[in-house]
Short mmCIF file of C-alpha atoms in Angstrom, two decimals:
data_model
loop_
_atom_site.label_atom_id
_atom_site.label_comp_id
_atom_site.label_asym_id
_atom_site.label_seq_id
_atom_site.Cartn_x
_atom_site.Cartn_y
_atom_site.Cartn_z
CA UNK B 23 -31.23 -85.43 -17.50
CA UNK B 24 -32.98 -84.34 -21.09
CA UNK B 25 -32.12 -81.59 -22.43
CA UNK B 26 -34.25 -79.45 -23.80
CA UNK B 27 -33.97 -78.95 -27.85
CA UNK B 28 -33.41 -76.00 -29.62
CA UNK B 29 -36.86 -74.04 -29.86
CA UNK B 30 -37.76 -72.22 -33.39
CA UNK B 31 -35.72 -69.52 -33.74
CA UNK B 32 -36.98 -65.97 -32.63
CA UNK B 33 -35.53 -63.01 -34.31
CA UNK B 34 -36.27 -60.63 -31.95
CA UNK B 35 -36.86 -61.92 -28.50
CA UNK B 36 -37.11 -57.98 -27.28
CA UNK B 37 -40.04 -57.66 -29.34
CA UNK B 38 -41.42 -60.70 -27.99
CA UNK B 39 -41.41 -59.87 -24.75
CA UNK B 40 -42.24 -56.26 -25.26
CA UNK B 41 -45.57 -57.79 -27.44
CA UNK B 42 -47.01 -59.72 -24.55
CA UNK B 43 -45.79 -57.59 -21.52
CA UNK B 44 -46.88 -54.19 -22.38
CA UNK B 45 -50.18 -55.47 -23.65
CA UNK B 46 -50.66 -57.80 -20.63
CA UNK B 47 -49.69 -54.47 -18.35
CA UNK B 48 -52.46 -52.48 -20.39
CA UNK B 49 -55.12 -55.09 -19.78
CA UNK B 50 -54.41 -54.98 -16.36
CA UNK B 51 -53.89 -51.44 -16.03
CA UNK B 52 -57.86 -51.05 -17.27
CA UNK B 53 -58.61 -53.79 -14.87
CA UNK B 54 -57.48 -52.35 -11.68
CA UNK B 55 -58.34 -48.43 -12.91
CA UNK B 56 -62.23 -49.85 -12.42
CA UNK B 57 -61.06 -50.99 -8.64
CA UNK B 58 -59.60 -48.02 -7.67
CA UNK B 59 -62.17 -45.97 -8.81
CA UNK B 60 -65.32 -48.01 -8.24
CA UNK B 61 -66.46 -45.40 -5.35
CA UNK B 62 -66.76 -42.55 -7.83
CA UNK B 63 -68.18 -44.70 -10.80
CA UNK B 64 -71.01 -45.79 -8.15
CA UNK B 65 -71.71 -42.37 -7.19
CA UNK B 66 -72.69 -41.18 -10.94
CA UNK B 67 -73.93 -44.64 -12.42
CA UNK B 68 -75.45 -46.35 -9.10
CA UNK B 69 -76.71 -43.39 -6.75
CA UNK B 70 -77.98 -44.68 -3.60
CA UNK B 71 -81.11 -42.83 -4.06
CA UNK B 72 -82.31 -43.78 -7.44
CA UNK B 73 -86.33 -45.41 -7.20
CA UNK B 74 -85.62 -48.16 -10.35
CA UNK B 75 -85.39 -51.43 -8.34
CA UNK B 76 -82.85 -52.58 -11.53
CA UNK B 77 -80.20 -50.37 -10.00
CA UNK B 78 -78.76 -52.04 -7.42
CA UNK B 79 -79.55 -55.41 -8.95
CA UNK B 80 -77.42 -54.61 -11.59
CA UNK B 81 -74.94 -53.10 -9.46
CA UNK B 82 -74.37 -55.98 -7.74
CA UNK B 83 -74.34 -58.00 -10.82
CA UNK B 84 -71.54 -55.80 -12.39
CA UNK B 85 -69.13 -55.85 -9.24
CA UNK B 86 -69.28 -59.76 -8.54
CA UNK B 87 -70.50 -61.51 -11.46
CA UNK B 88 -69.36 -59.83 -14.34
CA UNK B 89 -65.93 -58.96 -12.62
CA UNK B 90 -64.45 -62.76 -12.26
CA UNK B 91 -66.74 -65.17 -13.77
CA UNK B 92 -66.84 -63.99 -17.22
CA UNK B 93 -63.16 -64.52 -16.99
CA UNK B 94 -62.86 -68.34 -17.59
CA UNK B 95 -65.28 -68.04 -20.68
CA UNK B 96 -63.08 -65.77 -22.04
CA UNK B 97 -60.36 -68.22 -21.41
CA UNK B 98 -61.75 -70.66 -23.36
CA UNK B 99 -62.97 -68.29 -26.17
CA UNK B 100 -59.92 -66.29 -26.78
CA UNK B 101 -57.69 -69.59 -25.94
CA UNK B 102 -59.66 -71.23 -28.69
CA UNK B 103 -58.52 -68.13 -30.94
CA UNK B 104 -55.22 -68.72 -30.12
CA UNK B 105 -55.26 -72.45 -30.76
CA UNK B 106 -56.96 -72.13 -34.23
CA UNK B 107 -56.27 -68.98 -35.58
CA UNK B 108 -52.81 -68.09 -33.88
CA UNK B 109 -51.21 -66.66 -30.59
CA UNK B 110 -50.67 -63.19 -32.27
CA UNK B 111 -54.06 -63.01 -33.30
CA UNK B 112 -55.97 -63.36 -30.44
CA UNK B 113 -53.16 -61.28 -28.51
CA UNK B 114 -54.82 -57.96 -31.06
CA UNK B 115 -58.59 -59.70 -30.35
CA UNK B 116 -57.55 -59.44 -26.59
CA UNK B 117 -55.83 -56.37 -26.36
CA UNK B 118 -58.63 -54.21 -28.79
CA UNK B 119 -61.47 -55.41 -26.83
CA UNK B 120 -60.09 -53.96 -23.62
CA UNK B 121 -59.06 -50.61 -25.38
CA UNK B 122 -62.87 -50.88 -26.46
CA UNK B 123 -64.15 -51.47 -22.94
CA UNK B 124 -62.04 -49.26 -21.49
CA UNK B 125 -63.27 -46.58 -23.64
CA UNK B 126 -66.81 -47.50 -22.96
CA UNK B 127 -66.08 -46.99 -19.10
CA UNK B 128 -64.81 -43.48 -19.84
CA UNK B 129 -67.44 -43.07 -21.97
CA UNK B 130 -70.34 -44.69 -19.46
CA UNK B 131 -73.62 -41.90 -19.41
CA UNK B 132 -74.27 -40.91 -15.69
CA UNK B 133 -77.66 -42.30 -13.87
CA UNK B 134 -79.24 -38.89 -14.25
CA UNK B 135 -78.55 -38.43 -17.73
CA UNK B 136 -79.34 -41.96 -18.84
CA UNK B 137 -81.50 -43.60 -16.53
CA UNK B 138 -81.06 -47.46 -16.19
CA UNK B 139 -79.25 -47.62 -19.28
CA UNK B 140 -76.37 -45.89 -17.56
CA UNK B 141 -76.23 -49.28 -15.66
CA UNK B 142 -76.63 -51.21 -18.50
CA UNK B 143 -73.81 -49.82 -20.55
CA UNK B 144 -71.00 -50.12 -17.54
CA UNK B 145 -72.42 -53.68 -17.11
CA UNK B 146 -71.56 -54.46 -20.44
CA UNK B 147 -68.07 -53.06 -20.41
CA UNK B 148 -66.78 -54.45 -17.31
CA UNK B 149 -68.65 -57.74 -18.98
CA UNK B 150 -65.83 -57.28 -21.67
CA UNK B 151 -63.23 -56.43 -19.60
CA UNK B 152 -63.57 -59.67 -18.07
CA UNK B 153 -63.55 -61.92 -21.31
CA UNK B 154 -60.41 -60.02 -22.02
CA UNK B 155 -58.95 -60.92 -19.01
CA UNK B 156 -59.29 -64.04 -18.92
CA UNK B 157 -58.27 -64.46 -22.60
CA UNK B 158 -54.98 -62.61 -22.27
CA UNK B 159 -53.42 -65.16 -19.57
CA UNK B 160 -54.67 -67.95 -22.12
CA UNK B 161 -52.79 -66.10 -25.05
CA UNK B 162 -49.94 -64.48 -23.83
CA UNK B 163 -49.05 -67.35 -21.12
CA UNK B 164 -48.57 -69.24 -24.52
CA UNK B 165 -46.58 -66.77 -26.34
CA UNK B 166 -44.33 -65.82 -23.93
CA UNK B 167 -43.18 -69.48 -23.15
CA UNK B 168 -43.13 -70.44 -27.21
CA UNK B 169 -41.12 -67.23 -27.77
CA UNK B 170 -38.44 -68.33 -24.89
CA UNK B 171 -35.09 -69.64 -26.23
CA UNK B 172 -33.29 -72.99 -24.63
CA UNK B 173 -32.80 -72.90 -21.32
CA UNK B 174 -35.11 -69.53 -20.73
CA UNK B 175 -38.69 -70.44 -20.77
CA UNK B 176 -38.84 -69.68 -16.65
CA UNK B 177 -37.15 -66.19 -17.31
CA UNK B 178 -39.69 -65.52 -20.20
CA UNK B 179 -42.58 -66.93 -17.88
CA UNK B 180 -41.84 -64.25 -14.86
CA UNK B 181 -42.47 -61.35 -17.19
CA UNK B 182 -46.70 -62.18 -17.10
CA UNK B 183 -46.38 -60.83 -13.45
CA UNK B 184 -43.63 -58.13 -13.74
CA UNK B 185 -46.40 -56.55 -16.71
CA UNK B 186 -49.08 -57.26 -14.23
CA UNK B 187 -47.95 -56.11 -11.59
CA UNK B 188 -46.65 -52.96 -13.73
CA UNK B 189 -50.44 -52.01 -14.58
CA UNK B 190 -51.64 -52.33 -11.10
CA UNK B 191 -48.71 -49.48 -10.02
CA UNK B 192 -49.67 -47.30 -12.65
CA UNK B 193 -53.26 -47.56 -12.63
CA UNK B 194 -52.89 -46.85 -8.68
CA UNK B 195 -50.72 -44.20 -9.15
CA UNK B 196 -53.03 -42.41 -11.89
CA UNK B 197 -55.54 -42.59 -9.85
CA UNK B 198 -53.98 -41.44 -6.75
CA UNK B 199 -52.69 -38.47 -8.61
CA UNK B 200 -56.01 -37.17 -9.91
CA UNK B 201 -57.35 -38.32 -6.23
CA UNK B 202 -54.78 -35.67 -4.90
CA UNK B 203 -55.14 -32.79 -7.59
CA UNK B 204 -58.50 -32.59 -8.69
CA UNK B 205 -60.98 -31.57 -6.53
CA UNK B 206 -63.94 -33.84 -5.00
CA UNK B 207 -66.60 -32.50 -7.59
CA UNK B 208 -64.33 -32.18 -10.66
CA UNK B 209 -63.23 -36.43 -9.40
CA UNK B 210 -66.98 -36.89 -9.46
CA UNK B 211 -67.73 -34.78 -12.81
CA UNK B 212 -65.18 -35.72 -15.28
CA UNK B 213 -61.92 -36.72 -13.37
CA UNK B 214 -62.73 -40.74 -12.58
CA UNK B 215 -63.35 -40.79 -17.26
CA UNK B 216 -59.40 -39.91 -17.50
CA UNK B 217 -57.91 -42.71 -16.54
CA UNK B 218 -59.82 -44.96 -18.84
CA UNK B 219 -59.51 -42.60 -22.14
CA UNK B 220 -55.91 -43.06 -21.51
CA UNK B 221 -56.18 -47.07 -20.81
CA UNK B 222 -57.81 -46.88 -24.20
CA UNK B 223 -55.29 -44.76 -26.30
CA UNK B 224 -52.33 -47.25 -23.79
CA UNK B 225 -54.35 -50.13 -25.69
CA UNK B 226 -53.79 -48.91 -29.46
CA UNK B 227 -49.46 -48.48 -28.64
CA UNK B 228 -49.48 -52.29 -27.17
CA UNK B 229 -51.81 -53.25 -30.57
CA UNK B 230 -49.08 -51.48 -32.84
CA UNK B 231 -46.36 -53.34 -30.64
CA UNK B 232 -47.80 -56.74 -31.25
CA UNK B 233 -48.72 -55.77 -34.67
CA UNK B 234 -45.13 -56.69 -34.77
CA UNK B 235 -44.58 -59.68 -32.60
CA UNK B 236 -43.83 -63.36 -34.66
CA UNK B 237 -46.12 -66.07 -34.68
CA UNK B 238 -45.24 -68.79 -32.33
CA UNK B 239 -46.39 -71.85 -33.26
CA UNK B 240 -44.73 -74.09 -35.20
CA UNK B 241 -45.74 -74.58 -38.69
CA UNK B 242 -46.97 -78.10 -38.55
CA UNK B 243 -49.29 -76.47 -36.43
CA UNK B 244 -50.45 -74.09 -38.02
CA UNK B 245 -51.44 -76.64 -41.05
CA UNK B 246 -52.93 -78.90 -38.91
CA UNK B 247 -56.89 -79.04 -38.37
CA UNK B 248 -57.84 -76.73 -36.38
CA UNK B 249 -59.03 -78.06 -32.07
CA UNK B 250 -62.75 -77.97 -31.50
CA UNK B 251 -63.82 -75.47 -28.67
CA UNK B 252 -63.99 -78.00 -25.72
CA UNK B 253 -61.11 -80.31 -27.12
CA UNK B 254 -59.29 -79.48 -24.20
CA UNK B 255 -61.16 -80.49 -21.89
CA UNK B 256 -62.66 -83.47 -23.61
CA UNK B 257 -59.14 -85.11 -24.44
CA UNK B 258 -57.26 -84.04 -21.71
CA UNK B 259 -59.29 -83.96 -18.41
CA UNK B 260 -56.08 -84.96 -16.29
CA UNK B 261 -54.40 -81.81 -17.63
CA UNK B 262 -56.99 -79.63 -17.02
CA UNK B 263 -57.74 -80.67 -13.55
CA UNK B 264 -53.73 -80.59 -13.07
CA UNK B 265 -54.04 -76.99 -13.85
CA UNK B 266 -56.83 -76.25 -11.48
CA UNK B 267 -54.15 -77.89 -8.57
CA UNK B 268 -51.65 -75.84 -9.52
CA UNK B 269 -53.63 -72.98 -9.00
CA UNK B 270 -55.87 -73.30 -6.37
CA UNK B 271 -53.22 -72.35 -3.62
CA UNK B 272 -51.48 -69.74 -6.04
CA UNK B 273 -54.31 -67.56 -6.68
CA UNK B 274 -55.41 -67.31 -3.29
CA UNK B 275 -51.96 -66.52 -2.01
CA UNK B 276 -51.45 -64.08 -4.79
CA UNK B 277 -55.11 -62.16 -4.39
CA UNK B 278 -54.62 -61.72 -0.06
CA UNK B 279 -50.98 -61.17 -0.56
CA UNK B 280 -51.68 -58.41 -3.12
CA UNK B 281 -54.91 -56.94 -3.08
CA UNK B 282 -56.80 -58.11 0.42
CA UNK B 283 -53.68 -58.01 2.94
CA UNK B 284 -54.08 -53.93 3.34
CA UNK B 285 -57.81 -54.33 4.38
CA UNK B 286 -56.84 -56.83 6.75
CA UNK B 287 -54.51 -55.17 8.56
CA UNK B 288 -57.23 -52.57 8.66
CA UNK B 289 -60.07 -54.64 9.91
CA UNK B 290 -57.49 -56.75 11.91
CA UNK B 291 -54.93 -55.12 13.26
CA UNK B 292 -56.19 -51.39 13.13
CA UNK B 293 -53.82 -50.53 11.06
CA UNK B 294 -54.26 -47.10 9.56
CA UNK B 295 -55.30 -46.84 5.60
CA UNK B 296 -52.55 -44.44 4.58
CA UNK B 297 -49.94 -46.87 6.24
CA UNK B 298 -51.88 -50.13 4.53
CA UNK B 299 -51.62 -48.40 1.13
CA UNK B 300 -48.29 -47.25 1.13
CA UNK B 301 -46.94 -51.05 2.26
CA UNK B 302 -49.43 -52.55 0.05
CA UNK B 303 -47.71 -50.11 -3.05
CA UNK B 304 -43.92 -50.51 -1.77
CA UNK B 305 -44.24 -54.24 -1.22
CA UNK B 306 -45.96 -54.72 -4.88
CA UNK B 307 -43.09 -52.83 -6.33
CA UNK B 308 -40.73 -55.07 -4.68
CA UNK B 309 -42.53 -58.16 -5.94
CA UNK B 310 -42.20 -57.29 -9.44
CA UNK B 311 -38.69 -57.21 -9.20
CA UNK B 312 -37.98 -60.59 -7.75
CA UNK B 313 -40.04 -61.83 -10.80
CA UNK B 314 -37.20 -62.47 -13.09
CA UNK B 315 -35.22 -63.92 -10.64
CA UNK B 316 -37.54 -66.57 -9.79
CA UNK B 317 -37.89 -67.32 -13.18
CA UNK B 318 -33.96 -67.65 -13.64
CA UNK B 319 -33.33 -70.13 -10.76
CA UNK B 320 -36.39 -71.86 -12.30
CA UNK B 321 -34.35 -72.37 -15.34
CA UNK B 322 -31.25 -73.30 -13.33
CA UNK B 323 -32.63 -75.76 -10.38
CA UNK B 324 -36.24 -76.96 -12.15
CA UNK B 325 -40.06 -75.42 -11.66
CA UNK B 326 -40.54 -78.11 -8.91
CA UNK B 327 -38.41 -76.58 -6.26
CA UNK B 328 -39.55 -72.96 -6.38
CA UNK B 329 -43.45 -74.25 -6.44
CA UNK B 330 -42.68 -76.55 -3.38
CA UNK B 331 -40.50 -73.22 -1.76
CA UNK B 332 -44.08 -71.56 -2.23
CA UNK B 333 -46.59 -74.10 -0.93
CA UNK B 334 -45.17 -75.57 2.07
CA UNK B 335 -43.93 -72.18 2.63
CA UNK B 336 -47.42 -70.95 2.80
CA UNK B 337 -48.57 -74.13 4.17
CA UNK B 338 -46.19 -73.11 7.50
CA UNK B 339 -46.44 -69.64 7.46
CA UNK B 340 -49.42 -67.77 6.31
CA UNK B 341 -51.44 -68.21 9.68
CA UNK B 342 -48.08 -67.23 11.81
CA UNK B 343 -47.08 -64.27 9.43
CA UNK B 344 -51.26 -62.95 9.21
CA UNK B 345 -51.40 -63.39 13.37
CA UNK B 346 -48.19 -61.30 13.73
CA UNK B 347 -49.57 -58.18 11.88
CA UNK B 348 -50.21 -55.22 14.50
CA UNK B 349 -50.92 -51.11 14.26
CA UNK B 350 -47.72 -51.40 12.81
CA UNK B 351 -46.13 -49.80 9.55
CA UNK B 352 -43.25 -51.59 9.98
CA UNK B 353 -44.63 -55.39 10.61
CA UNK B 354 -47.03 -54.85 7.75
CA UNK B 355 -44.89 -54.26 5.30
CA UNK B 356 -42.43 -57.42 6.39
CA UNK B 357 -44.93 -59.45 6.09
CA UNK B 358 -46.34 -58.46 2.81
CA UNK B 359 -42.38 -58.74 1.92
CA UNK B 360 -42.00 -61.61 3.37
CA UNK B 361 -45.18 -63.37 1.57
CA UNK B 362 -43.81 -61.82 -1.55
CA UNK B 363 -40.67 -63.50 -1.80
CA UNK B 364 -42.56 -67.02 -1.05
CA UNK B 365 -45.27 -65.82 -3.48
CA UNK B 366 -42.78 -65.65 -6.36
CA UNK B 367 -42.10 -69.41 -6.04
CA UNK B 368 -45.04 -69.95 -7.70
CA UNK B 369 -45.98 -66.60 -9.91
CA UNK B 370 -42.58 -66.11 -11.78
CA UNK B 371 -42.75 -69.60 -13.50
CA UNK B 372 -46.95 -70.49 -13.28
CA UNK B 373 -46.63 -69.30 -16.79
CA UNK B 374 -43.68 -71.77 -17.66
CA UNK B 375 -45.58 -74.52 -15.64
CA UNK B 376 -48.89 -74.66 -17.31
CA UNK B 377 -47.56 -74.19 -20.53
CA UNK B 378 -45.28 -77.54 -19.96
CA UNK B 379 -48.58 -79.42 -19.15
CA UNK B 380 -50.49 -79.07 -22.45
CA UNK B 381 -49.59 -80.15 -26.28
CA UNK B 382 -49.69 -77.08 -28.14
CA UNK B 383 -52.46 -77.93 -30.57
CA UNK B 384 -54.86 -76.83 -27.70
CA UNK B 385 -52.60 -75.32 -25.36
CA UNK B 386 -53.84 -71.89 -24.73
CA UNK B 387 -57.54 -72.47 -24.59
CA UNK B 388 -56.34 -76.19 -22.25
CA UNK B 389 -54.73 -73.15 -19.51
CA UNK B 390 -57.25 -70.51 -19.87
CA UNK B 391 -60.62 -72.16 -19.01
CA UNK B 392 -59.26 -73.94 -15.89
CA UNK B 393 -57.11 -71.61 -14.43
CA UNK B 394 -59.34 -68.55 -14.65
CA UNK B 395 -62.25 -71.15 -13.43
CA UNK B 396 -60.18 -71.65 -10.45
CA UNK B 397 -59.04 -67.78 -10.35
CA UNK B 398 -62.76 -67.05 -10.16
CA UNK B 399 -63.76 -69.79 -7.35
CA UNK B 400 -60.55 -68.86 -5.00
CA UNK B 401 -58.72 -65.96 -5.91
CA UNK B 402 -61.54 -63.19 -6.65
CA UNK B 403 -63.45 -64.05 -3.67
CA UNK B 404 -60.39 -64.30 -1.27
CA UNK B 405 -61.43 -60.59 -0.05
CA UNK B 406 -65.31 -61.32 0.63
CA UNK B 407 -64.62 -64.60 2.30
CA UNK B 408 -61.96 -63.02 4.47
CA UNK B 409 -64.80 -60.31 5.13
CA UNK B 410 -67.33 -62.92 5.27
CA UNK B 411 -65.10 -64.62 8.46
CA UNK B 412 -64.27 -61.23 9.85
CA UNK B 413 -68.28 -60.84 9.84
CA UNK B 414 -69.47 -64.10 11.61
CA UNK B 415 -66.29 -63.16 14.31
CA UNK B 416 -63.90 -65.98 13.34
CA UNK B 417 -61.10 -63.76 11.31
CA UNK B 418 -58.38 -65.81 13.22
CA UNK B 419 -59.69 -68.95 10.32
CA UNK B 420 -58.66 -66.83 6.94
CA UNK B 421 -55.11 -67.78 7.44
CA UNK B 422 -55.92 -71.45 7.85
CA UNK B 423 -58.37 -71.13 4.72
CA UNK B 424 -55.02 -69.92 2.74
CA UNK B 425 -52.74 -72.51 4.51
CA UNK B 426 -54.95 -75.18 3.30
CA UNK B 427 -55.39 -74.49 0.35
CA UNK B 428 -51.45 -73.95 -0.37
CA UNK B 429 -51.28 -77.26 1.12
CA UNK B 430 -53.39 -79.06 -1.02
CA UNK B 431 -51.58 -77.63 -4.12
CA UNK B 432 -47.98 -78.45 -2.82
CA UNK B 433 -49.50 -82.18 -2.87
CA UNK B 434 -49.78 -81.72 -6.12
CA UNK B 435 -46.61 -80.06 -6.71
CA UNK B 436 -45.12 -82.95 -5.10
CA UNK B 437 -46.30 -85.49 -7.68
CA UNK B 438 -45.49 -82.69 -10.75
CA UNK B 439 -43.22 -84.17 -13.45
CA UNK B 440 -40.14 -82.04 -13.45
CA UNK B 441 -40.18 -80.26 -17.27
CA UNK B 442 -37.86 -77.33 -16.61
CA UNK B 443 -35.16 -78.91 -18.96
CA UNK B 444 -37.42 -80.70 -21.06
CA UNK B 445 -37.97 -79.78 -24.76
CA UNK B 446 -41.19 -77.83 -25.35
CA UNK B 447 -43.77 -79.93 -27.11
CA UNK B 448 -44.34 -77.89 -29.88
#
C-alpha cells in the first residue's frame, strides 16, 4: 500500500479550516436566504399584475437560468483564479462578490418604485450569486484538501458540507424567525431586505478570516506558467468527464434528499407542510454531523468504499425508501435519516475525491466547470422534474430516475483508482 507523503506544512490548520468553512457557509447562507424568501421578493419585484411583458420573462429567467447555470461558468472562471493567481485569492474574489450580491438583493428597488429595472437589478444579483457559487466549490474544494495533513485529507474534505449545510440552517432559521415576528406587511415592506444586509456584513467577517488563511500551493507552482482558461478540459478530458460520473448520482441524491424530499411527501404522501419542514430541518441537522465521520473512515478504509456504500445503496433503496413515505411525521423523517446516512458516503469525501483526480496546476478550475455543469443538468432540476412526473401522473418513476442515476455513478465508482493513502500530487 503507498503511503501518502508528508504534505507542506500548515501552521495553523484551525485557520484553515475556519478560512474555507465559514466563507463556504456564508455563500451558501446568501444562496438559500433567496429560496426561502423568493415568495416575498416576487411580490415587490415581480407583481402578478404589472402590464410590461419583460416582467415575467425576466422572472422566469432569474429563477431557472440565472440560479444554476451561471454556476459552472463561474467554476471555470474563479477555478481559473485559483489555478493562476492562487487558492486564497480567488477564495476573497469569491467570497466579496457574494457579500456584493447579497447586498444588491437587500438593496433590490421594488416594481413600483423602479419599473422594469427593479427586475433587472435582482437579475443581475442572483446572476452573481451564481458565479460565486459555483466558484467557491472550485476554490475551497482545493484548499481544504491542500491544507489537510497526512492521513486527513477525507476529514478536511467533509467540512465543504458541514459549512454548507450550516448556511442552509441559519438562513432557514433567519428567515423563519422574521416569518414568525414580523408581521405580513412589515415581511413584505422591509423584513425579506434583513436577511441579506446581514449575509452581506456575514461576508466581510469570512473575508477578514481568510485574509488570514496560507496559500496552498506549493511553490513550484506558484513559479510555474500560469494554465490557460480551458487547459483543463483540453489536456485532461478523461478527468473531467470522470468528475461529471462522480457526480451525476451525488447531486441528485443530495438535491431530493435535502431540498425536494419535503415537497414530495407533500404532493405524495399528503404529508402536512409544518411536519415536512420540521423533518426536512431536524434531518439536515443530523446530516451535518455525520460529515466528519464519513470523512474519518474515508481516511481509515479508502474513498472507494464509502462512494460504493452510497451508490448501490441508492441504487437499492431510493425507490423502496420514497414508496414507503405516508401522512406520517414519523416515516418522513426515517427516511430522510435514513438517505442521510447513505448520502454521506459520497458528500463527506466528494471534496477529497475530485481533488485526487486532477494535477494541481489546473486543479480547481479541472473540478469546478464539470461538476457544477453536472450540478446544473441533475441536481438543480431534481425538484421540477420530480414536479414535472408528478404532473404527467407518473410520480411512482422519480425514484427510479434517482436509482439510475446512482447506479450509473457506482459503475464508475467501481472502476475509481483507490487514492485515499496516496500522496497528493502537488
Amino acid at each position: 500500500m503507498d503511503t501518502e507523503a508528508p504534505a507542506p506544512p500548515t501552521r495553523r490548520p484551525v485557520r484553515q479550516l475556519l478560512a474555507a468553512s465559514v466563507g463556504n457557509a456564508v455563500e451558501w447562507y446568501d444562496w438559500y436566504a433567496y429560496t426561502f424568501l423568493a415568495t416575498y421578493i416576487a411580490d415587490q419585484v415581480f407583481p402578478k399584475g404589472a402590464d410590461n411583458s419583460l416582467v415575467p420573462l425576466l422572472s422566469t429567467f432569474a429563477v431557472f437560468a440565472v440560479g444554476f447555470f451561471m454556476r459552472p461558468v463561474g467554476g471555470l472562471l474563479m477555478g481559473a483564479i485559483a489555478d493562476r493567481r492562487g487558492r486564497r485569492a480567488a477564495l476573497t474574489v469569491t467570497i466579496l462578490l457574494m457579500g456584493g450580491s447579497s447586498l444588491l438583493v437587500g438593496l433590490t428597488p421594488t416594481y413600483a418604485a423602479a419599473g422594469v429595472l427593479a427586475p433587472v437589478v435582482l437579475v443581475l444579483a442572483r446572476l452573481l450569486q451564481g458565479l460565486s457559487v459555483g466558484g467557491e466549490f472550485a476554490a475551497s474544494t482545493t484548499f481544504l484538501v491542500e491544507s489537510a495533513g497526512p492521513g486527513r485529507r477525507g476529514l478536511f474534505s467533509s467540512f465543504q458540507y458541514v459549512s454548507t449545510t450550516a448556511g442552509q440552517l441559519v438562513a432557514s432559521g433567519i428567515a423563519t424567525l422574521l416569518v414568525d415576528t414580523l408581521s405580513e406587511d412589515r415581511m413584505n415592506g422591509w423584513g425579506w431586505r434583513l436577511p441579506f444586509v446581514f449575509g452581506a456584513v456575514l461576508s466581510l467577517v469570512g473575508f477578514w478570516i481568510r485574509q488570514g488563511a496560507q496559500e496552498t500551493r506549493s511553490t513550484e507552482q506558484q513559479r510555474a506558467p500560469r494554465p490557460a482558461l480551458f487547459e483543463a478540459l483540453r489536456r485532461h478530458p478523461r478527468e473531467s468527464l470522470l468528475i461529471c460520473g462522480i457526480t451525476a448520482g451525488g447531486t441528485i441524491a443530495y438535491y431530493t434528499w435535502t431540498s425536494y424530499l419535503p415537497t414530495y411527501a407533500e404532493l405524495n404522501a399528503g404529508v402536512a407542510k409544518s411536519d415536512a419542514l420540521l423533518a426536512g430541518t431536524i434531518s439536515l441537522a443530523f446530516f451535518g454531523l455525520l460529515q466528519p465521520l464519513g470523512g474519518l473512515l474515508s481516511d481509515r478504509f479508502g474513498r472507494r468504499p464509502l462512494l460504493l456504500f452510497f451508490g448501490v445503496g441508492f441504487a437499492l433503496l431510493s425507490v423502496p425508501l420514497l414508496h414507503s413515505l405516508r401522512d406520517s411525521f414519523a416515516v418522513l423523517l426515517l427516511v430522510q435519516c435514513a438517505g442521510m446516512v447513505l448520502l454521506t458516503g459520497f458528500t463527506s469525501i466528494s471534496a477529497a475525491v475530485n481533488a485526487e483526480v486532477f494535477p494541481p496546476r489546473v486543479r480547481a478550475a479541472g473540478i469546478g466547470f464539470p461538476y457544477s455543469l453536472t450540478v446544473a443538468l441533475f441536481g438543480g432540476t431534481a425538484p421540477y422534474v420530480g414536479t414535472l412526473f408528478k404532473d404527467l401522473g407518473h410520480s411512482g418513476i422519480f425514484p427510479w430516475y434517482v436509482a439510475v442515476l446512482c447506479l450509473l455513478s457506482s459503475l464508475v465508482y467501481l472502476r475509481l483508482p483507490e487514492t485515499a493513502h496516496k500522496e497528493l500530487r502537488r
